[in-house]
Short mmCIF file of C-alpha atoms in Angstrom, two decimals:
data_model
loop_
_atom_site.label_atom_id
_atom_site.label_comp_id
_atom_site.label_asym_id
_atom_site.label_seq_id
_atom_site.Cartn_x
_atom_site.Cartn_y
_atom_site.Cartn_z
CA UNK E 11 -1.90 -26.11 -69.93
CA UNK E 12 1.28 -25.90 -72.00
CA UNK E 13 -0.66 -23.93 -74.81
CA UNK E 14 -2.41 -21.87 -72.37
CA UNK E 15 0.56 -20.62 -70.68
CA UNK E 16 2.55 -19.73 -73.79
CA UNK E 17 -0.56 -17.99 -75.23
CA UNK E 18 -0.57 -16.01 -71.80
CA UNK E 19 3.09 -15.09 -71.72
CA UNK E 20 2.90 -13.75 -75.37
CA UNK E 21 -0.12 -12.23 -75.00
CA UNK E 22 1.08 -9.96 -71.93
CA UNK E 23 4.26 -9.25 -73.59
CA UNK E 24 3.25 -7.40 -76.66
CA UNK E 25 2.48 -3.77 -74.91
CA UNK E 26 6.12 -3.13 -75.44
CA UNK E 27 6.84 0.17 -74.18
CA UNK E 28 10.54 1.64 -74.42
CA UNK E 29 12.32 2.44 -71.77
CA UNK E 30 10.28 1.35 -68.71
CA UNK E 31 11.92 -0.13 -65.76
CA UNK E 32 10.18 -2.87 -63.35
CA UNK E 33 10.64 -2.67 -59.64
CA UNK E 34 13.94 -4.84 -59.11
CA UNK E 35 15.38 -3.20 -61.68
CA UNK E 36 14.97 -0.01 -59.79
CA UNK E 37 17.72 -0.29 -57.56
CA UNK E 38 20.21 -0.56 -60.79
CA UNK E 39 21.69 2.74 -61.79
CA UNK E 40 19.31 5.26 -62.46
CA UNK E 41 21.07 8.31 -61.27
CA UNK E 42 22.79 11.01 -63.92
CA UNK E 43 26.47 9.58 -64.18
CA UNK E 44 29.64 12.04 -64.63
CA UNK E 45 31.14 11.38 -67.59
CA UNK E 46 35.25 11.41 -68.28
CA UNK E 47 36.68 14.05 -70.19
CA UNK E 48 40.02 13.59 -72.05
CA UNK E 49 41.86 15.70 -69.08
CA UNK E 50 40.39 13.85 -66.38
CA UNK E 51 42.48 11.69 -63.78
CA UNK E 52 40.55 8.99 -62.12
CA UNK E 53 43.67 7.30 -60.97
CA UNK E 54 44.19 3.35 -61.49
CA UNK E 55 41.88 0.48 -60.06
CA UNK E 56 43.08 -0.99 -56.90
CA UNK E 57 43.30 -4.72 -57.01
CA UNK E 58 44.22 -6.28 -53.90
CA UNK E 59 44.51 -10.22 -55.07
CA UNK E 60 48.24 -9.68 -56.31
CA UNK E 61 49.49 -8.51 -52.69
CA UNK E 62 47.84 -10.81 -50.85
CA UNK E 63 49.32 -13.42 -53.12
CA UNK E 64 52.67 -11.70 -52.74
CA UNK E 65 52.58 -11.67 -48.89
CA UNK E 66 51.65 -7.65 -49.06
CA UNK E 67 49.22 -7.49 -46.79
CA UNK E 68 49.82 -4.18 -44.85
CA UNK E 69 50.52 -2.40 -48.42
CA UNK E 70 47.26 -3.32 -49.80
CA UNK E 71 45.98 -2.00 -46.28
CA UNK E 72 47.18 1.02 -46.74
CA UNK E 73 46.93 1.29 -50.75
CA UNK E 74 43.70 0.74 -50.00
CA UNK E 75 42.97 3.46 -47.87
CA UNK E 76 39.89 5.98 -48.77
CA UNK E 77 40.79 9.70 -48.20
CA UNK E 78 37.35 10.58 -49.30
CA UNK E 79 37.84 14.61 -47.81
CA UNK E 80 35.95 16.17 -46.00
CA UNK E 81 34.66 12.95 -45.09
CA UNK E 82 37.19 12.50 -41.86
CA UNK E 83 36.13 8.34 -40.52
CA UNK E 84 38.42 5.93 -41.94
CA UNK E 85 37.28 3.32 -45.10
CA UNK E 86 39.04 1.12 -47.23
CA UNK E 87 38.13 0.08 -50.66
CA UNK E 88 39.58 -1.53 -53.94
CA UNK E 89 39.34 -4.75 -55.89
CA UNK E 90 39.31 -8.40 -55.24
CA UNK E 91 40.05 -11.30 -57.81
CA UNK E 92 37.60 -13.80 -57.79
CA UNK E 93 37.99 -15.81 -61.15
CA UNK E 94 41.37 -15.28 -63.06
CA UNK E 95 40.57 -16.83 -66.04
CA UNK E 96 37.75 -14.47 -66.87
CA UNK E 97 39.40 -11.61 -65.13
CA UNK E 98 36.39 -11.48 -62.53
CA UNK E 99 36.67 -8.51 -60.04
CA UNK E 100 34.20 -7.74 -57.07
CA UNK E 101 33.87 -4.31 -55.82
CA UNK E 102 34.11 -3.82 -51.80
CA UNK E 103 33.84 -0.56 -49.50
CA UNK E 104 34.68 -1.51 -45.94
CA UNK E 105 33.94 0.99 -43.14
CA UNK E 106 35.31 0.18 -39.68
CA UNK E 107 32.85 0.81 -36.99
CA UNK E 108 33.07 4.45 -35.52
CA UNK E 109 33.11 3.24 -31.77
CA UNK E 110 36.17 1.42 -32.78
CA UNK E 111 36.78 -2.39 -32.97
CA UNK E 112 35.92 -4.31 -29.92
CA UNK E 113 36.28 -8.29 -30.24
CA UNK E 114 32.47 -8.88 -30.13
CA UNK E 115 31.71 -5.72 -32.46
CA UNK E 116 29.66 -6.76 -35.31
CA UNK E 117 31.03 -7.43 -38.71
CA UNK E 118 28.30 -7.25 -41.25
CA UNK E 119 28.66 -7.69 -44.79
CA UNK E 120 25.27 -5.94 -47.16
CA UNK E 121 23.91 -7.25 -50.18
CA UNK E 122 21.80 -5.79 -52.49
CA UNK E 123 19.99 -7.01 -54.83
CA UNK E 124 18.18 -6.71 -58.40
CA UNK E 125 19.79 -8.72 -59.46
CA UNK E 126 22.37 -6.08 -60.77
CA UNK E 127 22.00 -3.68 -58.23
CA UNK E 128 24.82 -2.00 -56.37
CA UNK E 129 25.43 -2.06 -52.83
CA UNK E 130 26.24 1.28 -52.86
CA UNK E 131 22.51 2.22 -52.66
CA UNK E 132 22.33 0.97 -49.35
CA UNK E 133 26.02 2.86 -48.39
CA UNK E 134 24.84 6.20 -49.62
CA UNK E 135 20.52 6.19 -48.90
CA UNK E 136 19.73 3.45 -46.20
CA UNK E 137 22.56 2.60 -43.50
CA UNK E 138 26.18 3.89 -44.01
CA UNK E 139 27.85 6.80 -42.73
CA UNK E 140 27.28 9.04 -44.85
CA UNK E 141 24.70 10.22 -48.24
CA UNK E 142 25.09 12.60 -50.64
CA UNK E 143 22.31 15.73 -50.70
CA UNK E 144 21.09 17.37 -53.56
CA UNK E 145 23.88 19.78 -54.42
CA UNK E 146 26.43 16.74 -54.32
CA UNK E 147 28.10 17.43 -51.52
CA UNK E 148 28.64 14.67 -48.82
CA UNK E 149 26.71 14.92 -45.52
CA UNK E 150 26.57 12.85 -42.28
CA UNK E 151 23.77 10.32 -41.84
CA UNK E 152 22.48 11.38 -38.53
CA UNK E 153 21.40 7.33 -37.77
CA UNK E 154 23.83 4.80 -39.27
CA UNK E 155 24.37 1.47 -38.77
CA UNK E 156 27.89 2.15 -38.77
CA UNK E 157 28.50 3.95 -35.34
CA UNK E 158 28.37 0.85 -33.57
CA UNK E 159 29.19 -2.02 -36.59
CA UNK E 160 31.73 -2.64 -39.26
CA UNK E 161 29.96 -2.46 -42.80
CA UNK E 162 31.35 -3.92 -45.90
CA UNK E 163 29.64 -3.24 -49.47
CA UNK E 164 30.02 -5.58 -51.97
CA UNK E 165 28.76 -4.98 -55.65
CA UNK E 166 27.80 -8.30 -56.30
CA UNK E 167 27.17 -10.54 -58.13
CA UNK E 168 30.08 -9.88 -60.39
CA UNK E 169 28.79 -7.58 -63.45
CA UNK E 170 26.68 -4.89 -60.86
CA UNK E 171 28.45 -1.63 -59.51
CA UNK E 172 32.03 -1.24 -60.25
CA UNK E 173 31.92 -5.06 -59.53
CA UNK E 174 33.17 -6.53 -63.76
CA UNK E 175 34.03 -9.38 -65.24
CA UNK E 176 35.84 -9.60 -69.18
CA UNK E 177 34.44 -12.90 -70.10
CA UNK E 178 30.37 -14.05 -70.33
CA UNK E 179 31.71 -16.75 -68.61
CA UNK E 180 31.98 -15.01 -65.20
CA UNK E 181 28.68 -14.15 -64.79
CA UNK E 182 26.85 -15.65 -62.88
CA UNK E 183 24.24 -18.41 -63.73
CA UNK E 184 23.31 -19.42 -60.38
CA UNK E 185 22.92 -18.88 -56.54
CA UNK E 186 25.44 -21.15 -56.15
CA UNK E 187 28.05 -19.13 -58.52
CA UNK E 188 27.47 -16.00 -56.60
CA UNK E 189 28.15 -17.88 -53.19
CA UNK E 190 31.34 -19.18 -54.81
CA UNK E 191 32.55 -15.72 -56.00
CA UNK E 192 31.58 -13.76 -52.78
CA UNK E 193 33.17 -16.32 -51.00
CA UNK E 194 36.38 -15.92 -52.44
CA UNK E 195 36.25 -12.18 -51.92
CA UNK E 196 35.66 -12.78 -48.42
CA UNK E 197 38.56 -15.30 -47.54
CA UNK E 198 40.26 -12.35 -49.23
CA UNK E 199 38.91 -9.60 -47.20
CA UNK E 200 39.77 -11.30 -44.24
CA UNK E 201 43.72 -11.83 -45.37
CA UNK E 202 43.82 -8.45 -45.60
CA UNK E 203 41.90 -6.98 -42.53
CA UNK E 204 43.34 -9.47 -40.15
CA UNK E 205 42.33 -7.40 -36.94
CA UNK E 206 38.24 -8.29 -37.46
CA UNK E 207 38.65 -11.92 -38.99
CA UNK E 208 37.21 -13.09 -35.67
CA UNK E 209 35.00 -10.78 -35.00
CA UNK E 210 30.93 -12.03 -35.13
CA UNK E 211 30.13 -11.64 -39.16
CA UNK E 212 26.45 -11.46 -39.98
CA UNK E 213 25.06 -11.25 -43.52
CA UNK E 214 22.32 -8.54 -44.51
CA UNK E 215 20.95 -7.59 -47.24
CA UNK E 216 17.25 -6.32 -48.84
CA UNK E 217 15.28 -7.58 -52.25
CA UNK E 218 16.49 -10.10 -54.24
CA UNK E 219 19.07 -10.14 -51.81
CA UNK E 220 16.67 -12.56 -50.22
CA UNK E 221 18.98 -15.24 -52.79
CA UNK E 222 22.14 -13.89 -52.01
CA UNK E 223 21.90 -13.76 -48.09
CA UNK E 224 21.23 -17.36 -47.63
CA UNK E 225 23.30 -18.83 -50.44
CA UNK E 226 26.43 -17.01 -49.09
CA UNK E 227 25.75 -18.17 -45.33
CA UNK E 228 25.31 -22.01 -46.51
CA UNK E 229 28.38 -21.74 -48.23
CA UNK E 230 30.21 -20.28 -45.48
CA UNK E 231 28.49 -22.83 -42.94
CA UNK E 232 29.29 -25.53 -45.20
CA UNK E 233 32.98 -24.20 -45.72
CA UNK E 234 33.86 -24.06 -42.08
CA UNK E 235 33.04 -27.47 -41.99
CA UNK E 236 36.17 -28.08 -43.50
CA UNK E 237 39.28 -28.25 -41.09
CA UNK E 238 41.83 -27.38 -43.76
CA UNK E 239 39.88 -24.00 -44.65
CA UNK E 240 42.47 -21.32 -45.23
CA UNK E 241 40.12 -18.71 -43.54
CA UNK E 242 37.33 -19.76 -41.12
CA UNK E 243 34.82 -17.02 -40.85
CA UNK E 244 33.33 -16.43 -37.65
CA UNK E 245 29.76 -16.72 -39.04
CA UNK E 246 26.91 -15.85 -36.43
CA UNK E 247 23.69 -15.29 -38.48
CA UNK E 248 21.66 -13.24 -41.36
CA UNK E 249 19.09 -11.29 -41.82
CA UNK E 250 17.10 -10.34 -44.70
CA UNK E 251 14.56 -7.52 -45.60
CA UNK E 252 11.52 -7.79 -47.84
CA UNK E 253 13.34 -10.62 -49.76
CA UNK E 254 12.59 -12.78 -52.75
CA UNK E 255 13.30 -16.32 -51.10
CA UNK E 256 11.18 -19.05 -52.18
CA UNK E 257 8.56 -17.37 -55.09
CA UNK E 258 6.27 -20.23 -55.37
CA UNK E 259 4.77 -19.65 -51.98
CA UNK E 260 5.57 -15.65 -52.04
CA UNK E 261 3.48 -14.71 -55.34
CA UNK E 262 0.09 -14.88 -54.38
CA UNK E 263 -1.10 -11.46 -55.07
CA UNK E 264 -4.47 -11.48 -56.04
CA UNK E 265 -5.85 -11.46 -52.24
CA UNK E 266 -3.47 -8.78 -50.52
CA UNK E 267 -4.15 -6.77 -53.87
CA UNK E 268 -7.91 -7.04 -53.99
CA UNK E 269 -7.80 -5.86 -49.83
CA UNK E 270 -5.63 -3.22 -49.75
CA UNK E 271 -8.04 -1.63 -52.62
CA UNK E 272 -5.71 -1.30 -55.76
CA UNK E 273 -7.65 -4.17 -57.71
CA UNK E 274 -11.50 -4.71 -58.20
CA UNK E 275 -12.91 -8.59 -57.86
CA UNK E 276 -12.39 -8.50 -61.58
CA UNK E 277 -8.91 -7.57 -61.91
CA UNK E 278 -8.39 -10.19 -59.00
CA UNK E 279 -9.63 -13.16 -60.60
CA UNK E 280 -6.60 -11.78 -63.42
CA UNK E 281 -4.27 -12.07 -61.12
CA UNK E 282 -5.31 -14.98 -59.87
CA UNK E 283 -5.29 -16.55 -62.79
CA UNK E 284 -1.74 -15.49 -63.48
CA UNK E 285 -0.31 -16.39 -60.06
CA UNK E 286 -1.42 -20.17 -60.58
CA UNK E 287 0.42 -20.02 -64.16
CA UNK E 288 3.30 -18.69 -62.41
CA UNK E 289 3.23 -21.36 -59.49
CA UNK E 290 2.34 -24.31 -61.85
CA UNK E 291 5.58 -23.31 -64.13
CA UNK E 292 7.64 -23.31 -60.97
CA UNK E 293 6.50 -27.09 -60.19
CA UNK E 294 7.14 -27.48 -63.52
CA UNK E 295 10.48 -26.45 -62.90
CA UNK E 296 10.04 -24.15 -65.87
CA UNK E 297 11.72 -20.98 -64.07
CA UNK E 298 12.29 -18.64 -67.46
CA UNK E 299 8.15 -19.53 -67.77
CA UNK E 300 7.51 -18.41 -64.11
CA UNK E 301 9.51 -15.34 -64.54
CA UNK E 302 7.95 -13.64 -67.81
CA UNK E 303 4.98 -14.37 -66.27
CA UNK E 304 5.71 -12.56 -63.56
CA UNK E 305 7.57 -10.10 -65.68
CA UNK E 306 4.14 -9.55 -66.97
CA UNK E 307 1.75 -8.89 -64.12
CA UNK E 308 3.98 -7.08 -62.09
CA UNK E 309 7.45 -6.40 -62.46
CA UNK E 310 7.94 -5.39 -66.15
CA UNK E 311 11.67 -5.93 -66.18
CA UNK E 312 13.09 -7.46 -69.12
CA UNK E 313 10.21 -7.73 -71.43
CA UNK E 314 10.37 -3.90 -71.22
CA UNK E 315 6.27 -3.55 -70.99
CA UNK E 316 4.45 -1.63 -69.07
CA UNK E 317 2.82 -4.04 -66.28
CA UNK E 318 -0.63 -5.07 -65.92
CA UNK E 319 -0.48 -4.01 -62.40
CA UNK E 320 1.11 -0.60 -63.96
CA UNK E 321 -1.74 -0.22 -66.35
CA UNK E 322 -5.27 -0.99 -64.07
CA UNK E 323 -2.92 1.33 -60.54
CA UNK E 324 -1.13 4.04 -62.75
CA UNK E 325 1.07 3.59 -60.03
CA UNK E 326 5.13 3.00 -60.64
CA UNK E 327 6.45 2.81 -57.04
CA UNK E 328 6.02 -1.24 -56.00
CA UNK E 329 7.66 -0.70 -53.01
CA UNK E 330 5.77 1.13 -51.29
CA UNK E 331 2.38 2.02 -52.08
CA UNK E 332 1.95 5.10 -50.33
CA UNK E 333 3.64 6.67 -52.96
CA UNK E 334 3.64 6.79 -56.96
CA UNK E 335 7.09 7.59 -57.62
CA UNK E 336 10.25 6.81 -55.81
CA UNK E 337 12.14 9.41 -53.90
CA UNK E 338 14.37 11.34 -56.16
CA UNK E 339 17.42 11.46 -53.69
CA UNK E 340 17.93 8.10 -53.65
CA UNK E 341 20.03 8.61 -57.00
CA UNK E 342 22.37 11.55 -55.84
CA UNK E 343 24.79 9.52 -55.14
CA UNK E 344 25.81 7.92 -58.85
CA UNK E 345 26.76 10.91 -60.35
CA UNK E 346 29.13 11.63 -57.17
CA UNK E 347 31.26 8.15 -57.51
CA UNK E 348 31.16 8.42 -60.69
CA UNK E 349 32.89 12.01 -60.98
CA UNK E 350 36.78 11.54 -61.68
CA UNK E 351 38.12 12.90 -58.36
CA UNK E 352 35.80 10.12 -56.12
CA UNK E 353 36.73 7.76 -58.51
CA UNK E 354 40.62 8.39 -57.66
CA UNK E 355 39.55 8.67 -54.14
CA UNK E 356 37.98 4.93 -53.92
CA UNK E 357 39.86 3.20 -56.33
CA UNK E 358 38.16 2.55 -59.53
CA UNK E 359 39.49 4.45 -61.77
CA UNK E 360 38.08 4.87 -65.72
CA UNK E 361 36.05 1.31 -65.09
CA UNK E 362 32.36 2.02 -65.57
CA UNK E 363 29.88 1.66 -62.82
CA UNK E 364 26.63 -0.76 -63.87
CA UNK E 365 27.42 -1.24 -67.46
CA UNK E 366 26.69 -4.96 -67.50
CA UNK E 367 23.89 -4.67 -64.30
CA UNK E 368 21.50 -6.16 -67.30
CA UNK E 369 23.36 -8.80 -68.36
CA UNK E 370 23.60 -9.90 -64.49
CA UNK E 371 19.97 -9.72 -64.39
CA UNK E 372 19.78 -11.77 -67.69
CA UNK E 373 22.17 -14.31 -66.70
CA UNK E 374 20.29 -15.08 -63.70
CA UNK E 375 16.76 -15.43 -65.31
CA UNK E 376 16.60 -18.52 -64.56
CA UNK E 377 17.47 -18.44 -60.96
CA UNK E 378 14.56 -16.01 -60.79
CA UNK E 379 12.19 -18.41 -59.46
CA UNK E 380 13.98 -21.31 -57.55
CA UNK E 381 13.76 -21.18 -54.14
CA UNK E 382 16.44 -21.18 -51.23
CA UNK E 383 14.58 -21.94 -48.57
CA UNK E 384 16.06 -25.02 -48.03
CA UNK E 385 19.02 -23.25 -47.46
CA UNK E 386 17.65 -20.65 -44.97
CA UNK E 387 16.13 -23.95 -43.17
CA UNK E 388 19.66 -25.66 -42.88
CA UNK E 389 20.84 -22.63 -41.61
CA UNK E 390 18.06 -21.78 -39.45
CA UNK E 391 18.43 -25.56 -37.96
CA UNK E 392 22.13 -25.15 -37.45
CA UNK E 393 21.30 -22.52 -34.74
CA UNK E 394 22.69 -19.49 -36.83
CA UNK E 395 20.42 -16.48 -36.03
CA UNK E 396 18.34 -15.86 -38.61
CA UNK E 397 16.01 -12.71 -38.99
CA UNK E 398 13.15 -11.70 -41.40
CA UNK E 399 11.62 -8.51 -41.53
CA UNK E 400 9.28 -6.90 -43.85
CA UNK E 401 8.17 -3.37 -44.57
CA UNK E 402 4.21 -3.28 -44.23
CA UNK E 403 3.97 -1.04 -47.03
CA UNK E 404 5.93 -2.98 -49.90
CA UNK E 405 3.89 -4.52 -52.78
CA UNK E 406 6.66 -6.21 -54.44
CA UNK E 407 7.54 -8.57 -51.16
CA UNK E 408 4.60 -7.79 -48.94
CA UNK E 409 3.97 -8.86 -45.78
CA UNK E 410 1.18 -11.65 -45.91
CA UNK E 411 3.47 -13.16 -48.61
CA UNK E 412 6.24 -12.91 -46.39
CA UNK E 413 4.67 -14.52 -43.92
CA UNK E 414 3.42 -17.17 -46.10
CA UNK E 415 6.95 -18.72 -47.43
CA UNK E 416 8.16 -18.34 -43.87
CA UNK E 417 5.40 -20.61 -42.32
CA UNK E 418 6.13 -23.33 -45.17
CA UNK E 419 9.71 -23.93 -43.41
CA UNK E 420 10.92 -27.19 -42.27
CA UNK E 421 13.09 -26.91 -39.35
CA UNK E 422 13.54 -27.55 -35.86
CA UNK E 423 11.57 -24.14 -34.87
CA UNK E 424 8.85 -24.43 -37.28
CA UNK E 425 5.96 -25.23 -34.39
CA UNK E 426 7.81 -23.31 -31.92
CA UNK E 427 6.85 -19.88 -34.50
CA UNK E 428 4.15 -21.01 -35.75
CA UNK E 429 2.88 -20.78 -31.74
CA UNK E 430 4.74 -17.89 -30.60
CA UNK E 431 2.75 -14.75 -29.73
CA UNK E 432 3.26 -12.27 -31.89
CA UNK E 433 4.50 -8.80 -29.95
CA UNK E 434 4.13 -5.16 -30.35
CA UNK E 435 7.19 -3.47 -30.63
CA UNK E 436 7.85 0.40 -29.78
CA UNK E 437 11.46 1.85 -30.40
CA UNK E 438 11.29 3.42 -26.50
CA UNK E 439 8.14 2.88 -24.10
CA UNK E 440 7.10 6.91 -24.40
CA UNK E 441 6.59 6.46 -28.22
CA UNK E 442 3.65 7.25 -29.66
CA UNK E 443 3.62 5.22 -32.75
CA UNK E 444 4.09 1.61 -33.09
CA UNK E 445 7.28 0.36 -34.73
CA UNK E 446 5.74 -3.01 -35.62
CA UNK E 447 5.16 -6.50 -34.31
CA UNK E 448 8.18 -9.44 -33.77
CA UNK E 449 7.36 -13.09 -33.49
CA UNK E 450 10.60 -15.39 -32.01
CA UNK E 451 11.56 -18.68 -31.84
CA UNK E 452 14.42 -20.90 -30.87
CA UNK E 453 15.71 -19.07 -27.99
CA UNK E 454 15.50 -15.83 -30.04
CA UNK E 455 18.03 -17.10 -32.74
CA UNK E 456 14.44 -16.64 -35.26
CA UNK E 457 13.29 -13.22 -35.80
CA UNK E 458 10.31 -12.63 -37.67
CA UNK E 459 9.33 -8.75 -37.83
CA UNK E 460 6.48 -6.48 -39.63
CA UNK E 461 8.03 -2.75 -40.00
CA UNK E 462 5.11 -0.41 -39.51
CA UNK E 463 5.51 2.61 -42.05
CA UNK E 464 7.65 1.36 -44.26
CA UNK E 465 8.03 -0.13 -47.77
CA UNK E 466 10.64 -2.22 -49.83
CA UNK E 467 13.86 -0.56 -48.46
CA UNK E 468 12.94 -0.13 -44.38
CA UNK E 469 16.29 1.42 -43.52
CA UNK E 470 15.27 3.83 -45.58
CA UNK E 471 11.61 4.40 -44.73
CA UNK E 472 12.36 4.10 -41.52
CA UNK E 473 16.00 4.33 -40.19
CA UNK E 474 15.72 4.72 -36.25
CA UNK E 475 13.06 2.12 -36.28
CA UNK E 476 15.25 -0.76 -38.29
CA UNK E 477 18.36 0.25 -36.40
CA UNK E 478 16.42 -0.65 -33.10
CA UNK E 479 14.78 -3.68 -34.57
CA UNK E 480 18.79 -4.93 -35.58
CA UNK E 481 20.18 -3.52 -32.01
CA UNK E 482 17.51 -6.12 -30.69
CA UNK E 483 17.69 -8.96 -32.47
CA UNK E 484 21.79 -8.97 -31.79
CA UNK E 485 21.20 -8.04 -27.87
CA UNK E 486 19.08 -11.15 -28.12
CA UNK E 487 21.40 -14.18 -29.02
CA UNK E 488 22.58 -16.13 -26.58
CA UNK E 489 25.99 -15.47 -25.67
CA UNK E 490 27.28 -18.83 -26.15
CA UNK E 491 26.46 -18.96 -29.86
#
């Protein structure tokens, strides 16, 4: 098997082509970015870390400050320290619900994921307040999840976005690095923004997000645990979209392939073939194995080929196969944060903005494949809310995969979902067209959702649909959580 495997992974990764980009990497920073001239002012970075350490705490509030004109609703943004040594530095945009702050207004923090991808995708194309159209100018997002919940953006792990670090050493190597890093820049958030510390904080995030989400919650569960924590966050749930969580049972691809028509029986018994290797190199606990493999078939990341799946389709988009190519406008926004005056505006000054998104990617290769479903099942059993959705369109996370690693899960609702009837969902009864279909468990806390018309990134696809699927799932929790 050993032979067999190696033969496989070399033979699939000599149809180097230059320059092609798999479907996680997507999300890194494709757009056109404005370059620095010699006369250009893009102002200083903003880090925070020093005034909280100093006692500071309503300077950095207001240093912090966006005045990002015409743009009117109030944001803060700026730096956090996270490892000294290695001068590590996390990236956050924090944008204060527009209904104001009530005590049991939301707090959510989005990830995105990659890995190396910037939050800011999801600011500027999927749920914040505002995007950026095709002349560059700043518009309003019509539906936001921000009229009615705080939103913080972190570029994370350290290395993606405006998010650096100016040692190796602070990337990171593991799920367990990036909780420790994000949860330092939390406790710090919360220092600073004192007035929502105990409001209800829920996680999100989309993609291989699907790692970050539930590594970040356990470590914040597992934190609070302690009675001498500095900060306690007042953590109430997660919820992740179309998410890489536990690849050895979400990489089965020959079947939903072969019936959704974009492989013959031929090209499935390929695939099948592959997806075995793949799971047999995860028992193996051979990860960097697992993920060239899968590298190979389908995602074409960092052995820079063109996939197999890329080369019997001709199609590019993975997530969302509907379409071939992905939707220009969702890269407008780099070259506006990157031009000197935004930069000034949100505090980042000359730093670059995903110059070392591939070495985040590479530093976590072998992360790729380990699962952290145990975590999402401690959680889960814990009685945090937990949701799950999935775009029916995606090919990269689809739904009968989805569904799959979700049904392996240990915990104290596993029967309870496995039984529940599974519902069909409209936005508003005199809708036409079917949002999708929710399965719940454990007094609601478990959400389990199917997005109808919509691929990888569903607050995207489908923006009034995924605000109304979030709207319910937080109506839902019992009010004693």
């Amino acid at each position: 098997m050993y032979i067999l495997l190696t033969v496989v992974i070399y033979l699939t990764a000599v149809s180097s082509i230059n320059g092609y980009r798999g479907p996680f990497r997507r999300l890194l920073p494709t757009g056109n970015l404005t370059i620095l001239q010699l006369n250009d002012d893009p102002g200083e970075p903003l880090y925070l870390t020093p005034y909280i350490e100093q006692g500071k705490i309503e300077e950095a509030r207001e240093l912090s400050l966006v005045d990002l004109t015409p743009y009117k609703q109030q944001s803060f943004s700026g730096y956090l320290t996270v490892n000294k040594e290695y001068n590590s530095n996390m990236f956050f945009w924090f944008f204060p619900a527009q209904n104001g702050n009530k005590p049991d207004t939301p707090i959510m923090l989005w990830l995105q994921g990659g890995p190396g991808a910037s939050s800011l995708f999801a600011l500027f194309t999927e749920i914040g307040p505002i995007y950026i159209d095709a002349n560059g100018y700043i518009q309003l997002r019509e539906i936001t999840w921000n009229k009615n919940y705080h939103l913080i953006f972190i570029d994370n792990p350290v290395g993606t976005g405006f998010s650096f670090t100016g040692n190796d050493q602070g990337y990171a190597r593991s799920q367990e690095d990036v909780a420790r890093d994000l949860y330092s820049a939390l406790t710090q958030f919360f220092q600073i923004y004192t007035d929502y510390a105990s409001n209800p904080f829920y996680i999100t995030g989309e993609s291989y997000g699907g790692k970050y989400v539930p590594s970040i919650t356990y470590k914040i569960h597992v934190e609070n645990q302690n009675p001498q924590v500095k900060v306690k966050i007042n953590l109430k749930g997660m919820t992740v979209g179309d998410g890489l969580c536990d690849p050895i049972n979400q990489y089965q691809y020959g079947d939903f392939l072969y019936q959704i028509g974009l492989i013959d029986q031929t090209q499935k018994s390929y695939v099948d073939l592959q997806t075995a290797l793949m799971r047999y190199s995860i028992e193996q606990e051979r990860y960097i194995d697992a993920f060239h493999l899968f590298d190979a078939l389908l995602n074409g990341d960092l052995l820079n080929t063109t996939s197999y799946f890329y080369n019997v389709t001709g199609i590019k988009n993975y997530f969302n196969y509907l379409l071939t190519e992905e939707p220009e406008e969702q890269s407008y926004f780099v070259s506006f944060i990157t031009h000197p005056e935004r930069r000034k505006q949100i505090h980042v000054g000359n730093l670059s903005y995903g110059s070392q998104s591939d070495i985040v990617e590479k530093m976590l290769l072998n992360d790729m494949m380990q699962s952290v479903a145990w975590k999402i099942e401690a959680i889960a059993n814990a009685n945090y809310s937990v949701m799950i959705y999935n775009g029916q369109l995606d090919i990269i996370i689809a739904v009968p995969l989805t569904m799959e690693w979700v049904s392996q899960l240990n915990w104290i609702g596993t029967d309870e979902l496995r039984r529940a009837s599974r519902k069909v969902w409209k936005v508003a009864d005199p809708d036409p067209e079917i949002a999708g279909y929710i399965k719940t468990a454990n007094n609601n806390r478990f959400f389990l959702a199917t997005v109808r018309n919509a691929g990888h990134m569903v607050p995207y696809d489908q923006p009034r649909v995924m605000l109304n699927l979030l709207e319910k799932f937080l109506s839902a929790q019992p009010k004693s959580q």
